[in-house]
Structure formats: C-alpha cells, structure tokens
Coordinates of C-alpha atoms in Angstrom, one line a residue:
M22 CA 0.0 0.0 0.0
S23 CA 2.8 2.4 0.9
A24 CA 4.6 1.7 -2.4
V25 CA 1.4 2.4 -4.3
L26 CA 1.0 5.7 -2.5
E27 CA 4.6 6.8 -3.0
H28 CA 4.3 5.9 -6.7
A29 CA 1.2 8.1 -7.0
L30 CA 2.9 11.1 -5.4
P31 CA 5.0 13.6 -7.3
R32 CA 8.6 12.6 -7.9
G33 CA 10.8 13.2 -4.8
V34 CA 7.8 13.4 -2.5
T35 CA 7.4 10.4 -0.1
V36 CA 4.5 9.4 2.1
T37 CA 6.6 10.3 5.1
H38 CA 7.4 13.7 3.7
R39 CA 3.7 14.4 2.9
L40 CA 2.8 13.3 6.5
R41 CA 5.3 15.7 7.9
Q42 CA 3.8 18.5 5.8
V43 CA 0.3 17.7 7.0
L44 CA 1.5 17.7 10.6
L45 CA 3.3 21.0 10.0
A46 CA 0.2 22.6 8.6
M47 CA -1.8 21.5 11.7
M48 CA 0.9 22.7 14.1
T49 CA 1.3 26.0 12.3
G50 CA -2.4 26.7 12.1
T51 CA -3.2 25.9 15.8
R52 CA 0.1 27.2 17.3
Q53 CA -1.4 30.6 18.4
M54 CA -4.4 28.8 19.9
L55 CA -2.2 26.5 22.0
V56 CA 0.4 29.0 23.0
G57 CA -2.2 31.6 23.8
Y58 CA -4.1 29.2 26.0
W59 CA -1.0 28.1 27.9
A60 CA 0.1 31.7 28.4
V61 CA -3.4 32.7 29.7
M62 CA -3.4 29.8 32.1
L63 CA 0.1 30.6 33.4
V64 CA -0.7 34.3 33.9
S65 CA -4.2 33.7 35.3
F66 CA -3.7 30.8 37.7
L67 CA -0.1 31.2 38.6
A68 CA 1.2 34.8 38.5
V69 CA -2.1 36.7 39.1
G70 CA -3.4 33.9 41.4
I71 CA -0.4 34.0 43.7
A72 CA -0.4 37.8 43.7
F73 CA -4.1 37.9 44.6
K74 CA -3.7 35.4 47.4
L75 CA -0.7 37.3 48.8
A76 CA -2.7 40.6 48.8
T77 CA -5.6 39.0 50.6
G78 CA -3.7 37.3 53.4
G79 CA -1.4 34.5 52.3
I80 CA -1.5 31.2 50.5
D81 CA -2.8 27.8 51.8
H82 CA -3.7 26.1 48.5
S83 CA -2.0 25.4 45.2
M84 CA -3.1 28.2 42.8
W85 CA -2.2 26.1 39.8
D86 CA -4.6 23.4 40.9
Y87 CA -7.6 25.7 40.5
G88 CA -7.0 25.6 36.8
T89 CA -6.9 21.8 36.4
Q90 CA -10.4 21.5 35.0
S91 CA -9.6 23.6 32.0
P92 CA -7.1 21.7 29.8
K93 CA -9.4 18.8 29.0
Y94 CA -12.2 21.1 27.8
F95 CA -9.8 23.2 25.8
S96 CA -8.3 20.0 24.3
M97 CA -11.8 18.8 23.3
A98 CA -12.2 22.2 21.5
L99 CA -8.9 21.5 19.8
G100 CA -10.1 18.1 18.6
I101 CA -13.4 19.6 17.4
T102 CA -11.5 22.2 15.3
L103 CA -9.3 20.0 13.2
T104 CA -11.9 18.6 10.7
P105 CA -13.8 21.8 10.0
A106 CA -10.6 23.8 9.7
Y107 CA -8.3 21.4 7.7
F108 CA -10.3 18.6 6.1
S109 CA -11.4 20.3 2.9
L110 CA -8.2 22.3 2.5
L111 CA -5.8 19.3 2.9
I112 CA -7.9 16.7 1.0
S113 CA -8.3 19.1 -2.0
Q114 CA -4.4 19.3 -2.0
G115 CA -4.2 15.5 -2.5
V116 CA -3.9 14.4 1.1
T117 CA -5.7 11.1 1.6
R118 CA -8.4 10.7 4.3
R119 CA -6.2 8.1 5.9
M120 CA -3.2 10.3 6.1
F121 CA -5.3 13.2 7.4
S122 CA -6.6 10.9 10.2
V123 CA -3.1 9.6 11.0
A124 CA -1.7 13.1 11.1
A125 CA -4.6 14.3 13.4
S126 CA -4.0 11.4 15.8
I127 CA -0.3 12.0 16.0
Y128 CA -0.8 15.8 16.4
L129 CA -3.4 15.4 19.1
T130 CA -1.3 12.8 21.0
G131 CA 1.7 15.2 20.8
A132 CA -0.5 18.1 22.1
A133 CA -1.7 15.9 25.0
T134 CA 1.9 15.0 25.9
A135 CA 2.9 18.7 25.8
T136 CA 0.0 19.8 27.9
A137 CA 0.6 17.0 30.5
L138 CA 4.3 18.0 30.7
L139 CA 3.4 21.6 31.1
W140 CA 1.1 20.7 34.1
V141 CA 3.9 18.6 35.6
L142 CA 6.5 21.4 35.2
V143 CA 4.3 24.1 36.6
Y144 CA 3.3 22.0 39.6
Q145 CA 7.1 21.4 40.3
A146 CA 7.9 25.1 40.0
E147 CA 5.0 26.0 42.3
H148 CA 6.2 23.3 44.7
L149 CA 9.7 24.9 44.9
L150 CA 8.2 28.4 45.3
Y151 CA 5.8 27.3 48.1
R152 CA 8.5 25.3 49.9
S153 CA 10.9 28.3 49.8
Q154 CA 8.2 30.5 51.3
G155 CA 6.9 28.0 53.8
W156 CA 3.4 28.0 52.3
S157 CA 1.0 25.1 52.3
Q158 CA 0.4 23.6 48.9
T159 CA -3.0 21.9 49.6
L160 CA -4.7 20.6 46.4
A161 CA -8.1 22.0 45.7
N162 CA -9.3 19.0 43.6
P163 CA -9.1 15.2 44.0
H164 CA -6.4 13.6 41.9
L165 CA -4.6 10.4 41.2
F166 CA -1.7 12.0 43.0
G167 CA -1.7 13.2 46.6
A168 CA 1.3 15.6 46.4
T169 CA 2.7 17.7 43.6
S170 CA 6.0 15.9 43.9
E171 CA 4.4 12.8 42.2
A172 CA 5.3 13.8 38.7
G173 CA 4.6 10.4 37.1
L174 CA 1.0 10.3 38.4
I175 CA 0.5 14.0 37.4
F176 CA 1.6 13.2 33.9
T177 CA -0.6 10.1 33.7
E178 CA -3.7 11.9 34.9
F179 CA -3.4 14.8 32.6
F180 CA -2.2 12.9 29.6
L181 CA -5.1 10.5 29.8
L182 CA -7.8 13.1 30.4
V183 CA -6.5 15.4 27.7
L184 CA -6.1 12.6 25.1
S185 CA -9.6 11.1 25.8
H186 CA -11.2 14.6 25.5
E187 CA -9.3 15.2 22.3
A188 CA -10.7 11.9 20.9
A189 CA -14.2 13.0 21.9
G190 CA -13.7 16.4 20.3
W191 CA -12.3 14.7 17.1
L192 CA -15.6 12.6 16.9
L193 CA -17.8 15.7 17.7
G194 CA -16.1 17.7 15.0
I195 CA -16.5 15.0 12.4
T196 CA -20.1 14.1 13.2
F197 CA -21.3 17.7 13.2
Y198 CA -19.3 18.5 10.1
R199 CA -20.5 15.5 8.1
F200 CA -24.1 15.0 9.3
G201 CA -25.1 18.6 10.2
F202 CA -26.3 20.1 13.5
W203 CA -29.4 18.0 14.4
R204 CA -28.0 14.6 13.5
G205 CA -24.8 15.7 15.2
V206 CA -26.8 16.4 18.4
V207 CA -28.4 12.9 18.1
M208 CA -24.9 11.3 17.8
L209 CA -23.4 13.4 20.6
P210 CA -23.8 10.7 23.4
L211 CA -21.7 8.3 21.3
A212 CA -19.1 10.9 20.4
V213 CA -18.3 11.7 24.0
V214 CA -17.7 8.1 25.0
P215 CA -13.9 8.5 25.2
A216 CA -14.2 11.5 27.5
A217 CA -16.8 9.8 29.7
A218 CA -14.8 6.6 29.9
A219 CA -11.7 8.5 31.2
E220 CA -13.8 10.4 33.8
F221 CA -15.4 7.2 35.2
L222 CA -12.1 5.2 35.1
L223 CA -9.9 7.8 36.7
I224 CA -12.4 9.5 39.0
A225 CA -10.3 12.7 39.3
Q226 CA -11.1 16.4 39.6
W227 CA -14.6 17.7 39.8
L228 CA -16.4 14.4 39.2
A229 CA -14.6 12.5 41.9
D230 CA -16.5 13.8 44.9
A231 CA -19.9 13.1 43.3
L232 CA -18.9 9.5 42.4
N233 CA -17.3 8.9 45.7
S234 CA -20.5 10.1 47.5
I235 CA -22.5 7.3 45.8
G236 CA -19.9 4.6 46.7
Y237 CA -18.4 4.3 43.2
Q238 CA -14.7 3.3 43.5
R239 CA -11.9 3.8 41.0
P240 CA -10.7 0.6 39.3
P241 CA -7.0 -0.2 39.6
L242 CA -4.8 1.9 37.5
A243 CA -3.5 -1.3 35.8
V244 CA -7.1 -1.6 34.4
A245 CA -8.0 2.1 34.0
V246 CA -4.9 3.3 32.1
P247 CA -4.9 0.7 29.2
S248 CA -8.7 0.9 29.0
I249 CA -8.6 4.7 28.4
M250 CA -5.8 4.3 25.9
V251 CA -7.9 1.6 24.0
V252 CA -11.1 3.7 24.1
S253 CA -9.2 6.8 22.9
A254 CA -7.6 4.8 20.0
L255 CA -11.0 3.5 19.0
G256 CA -12.3 7.0 19.0
F257 CA -9.6 8.1 16.5
S258 CA -10.3 5.0 14.5
V259 CA -14.0 5.5 14.3
G260 CA -13.4 9.1 13.3
Y261 CA -11.3 7.9 10.3
R262 CA -14.1 5.5 9.3
L263 CA -16.6 8.3 9.4
L264 CA -14.3 10.4 7.2
R265 CA -13.6 7.8 4.6
P266 CA -16.9 8.2 2.6
M267 CA -17.2 12.0 3.3
A268 CA -17.2 14.2 0.3
L269 CA -15.6 17.7 0.2
K270 CA -18.0 20.5 1.1
P271 CA -18.3 23.3 -1.5
A272 CA -16.8 26.6 -0.5
K273 CA -19.3 29.2 0.8
G274 CA -19.6 32.6 -0.7

C-alpha cells in the first residue's frame, strides 16, 4: 500500500514527507491557539493567582490546581477544530483521508503530551516556590496524586484526560461537520464516550466527589490506564471510518 501511495505522489515526495507537511500545517495553524491558551493559564492561575492570594492574606492552596479543569475542555475544542478547519483544505491538495486521520491522531497525541508535561513542570515550579516561602500547597481538587512531587501520576492523569477529551472532540467535529447540526446532536452521546470513559475510570477532579458520594470506587490503574488508551484509540479509528466516505463540502460565498 505504501509503495502504491509513493508511486502516486510527485517525484521526490514520499509518504513520510507528505505526512510531515500535514503535521506542520496543523501545528502552524493551531500554534497561536495553543500558546495563547497556555500563556493565559500561566498568567491567570499562577502569576495573578499568587499575587491575589498574597494581597488577601497568604496562601494555603495550590493556585495552579484551581485551573486543572480547563485543559481537558480546551483539548476537546482543539479536537473539534481539526476537521472543519483542515479537512477540505488538505484533501483538496491531494492528502488522503487516511493520512489526514493519522496526522490528526499524531498531532493530538503530541498536544496531549505537551499539555501534561506543562502541568507537571508548573506544579514542580510552584512546589519549589511554596516550599521556599513556607506555604502550604494543599490541592483543591481530588487527583490520582496526593502531592505535587508525584510527577509520574500527574503526567498520567493529565495525559489520559486530555487525550480522551481530544478523541471525543475529534468525533464531535467529524459528526457535526458530516451530518449537520441536528444529527450531530443525536450522535453526541456516542461521540463523548472516550471522555466519559476517562472520567469514570480515573475519578479525578470535579467528578470525583460526586462519584465517591454514591460509593463508586476507582478501578485499579492497571485496568484504567490501558482501558482509556484503547477507548481513545478506538475514538480516533471511528473518526477515520466516518471520514472515509465523506465528500468535500463546497466553499461558501
């Protein structure tokens, strides 16, 4: 299959080269969105948050932890954006639907990794600052980790939550783009399965207290982590299958 694709491409252009170009297009187009979001988060919840707490009488909670609900919903929006923003443009330039889907999966996985790493690094920086000042770094939300020094668990939690919400966003973007608003609404419960699975398997952040109050217990991480990875991968795969028969939409105006 790869040999056939390479033969069909212009001379000197390989499948790998084309994939890199698609990834570069996605990265370039969404770079301002990502960098802007991260900058706003850093300023709002770290710099301004700490300054506000100091002005009002000291710090007893992690300020960065107040922003932990945000990255998964932003990442869902990122997943929603890819198909409406890039599908017609890239497919009309000769990119196959399979390559578009592979590139989107790679890009979103990379974005999930970068976001999780950012959360790990800022927690560590905040930990050093709080320790140097003698402040308490109590966490405002339930997590897989009990202290901000547990970098591995921090990365695991945020990577899985972000990736699963990206997969849900990917499906939402495709279903609404292909089927229209009303049929997209009907398919919405299926599209959000990857995000819902992660929430119920990890039981972290805002949903944790509600689930714990009814006696629901988190499954072992040895079960939860691979299950979320599998469900997210299936979400990306289902998105590709929905894209395969989809025709290009005519330009408006």
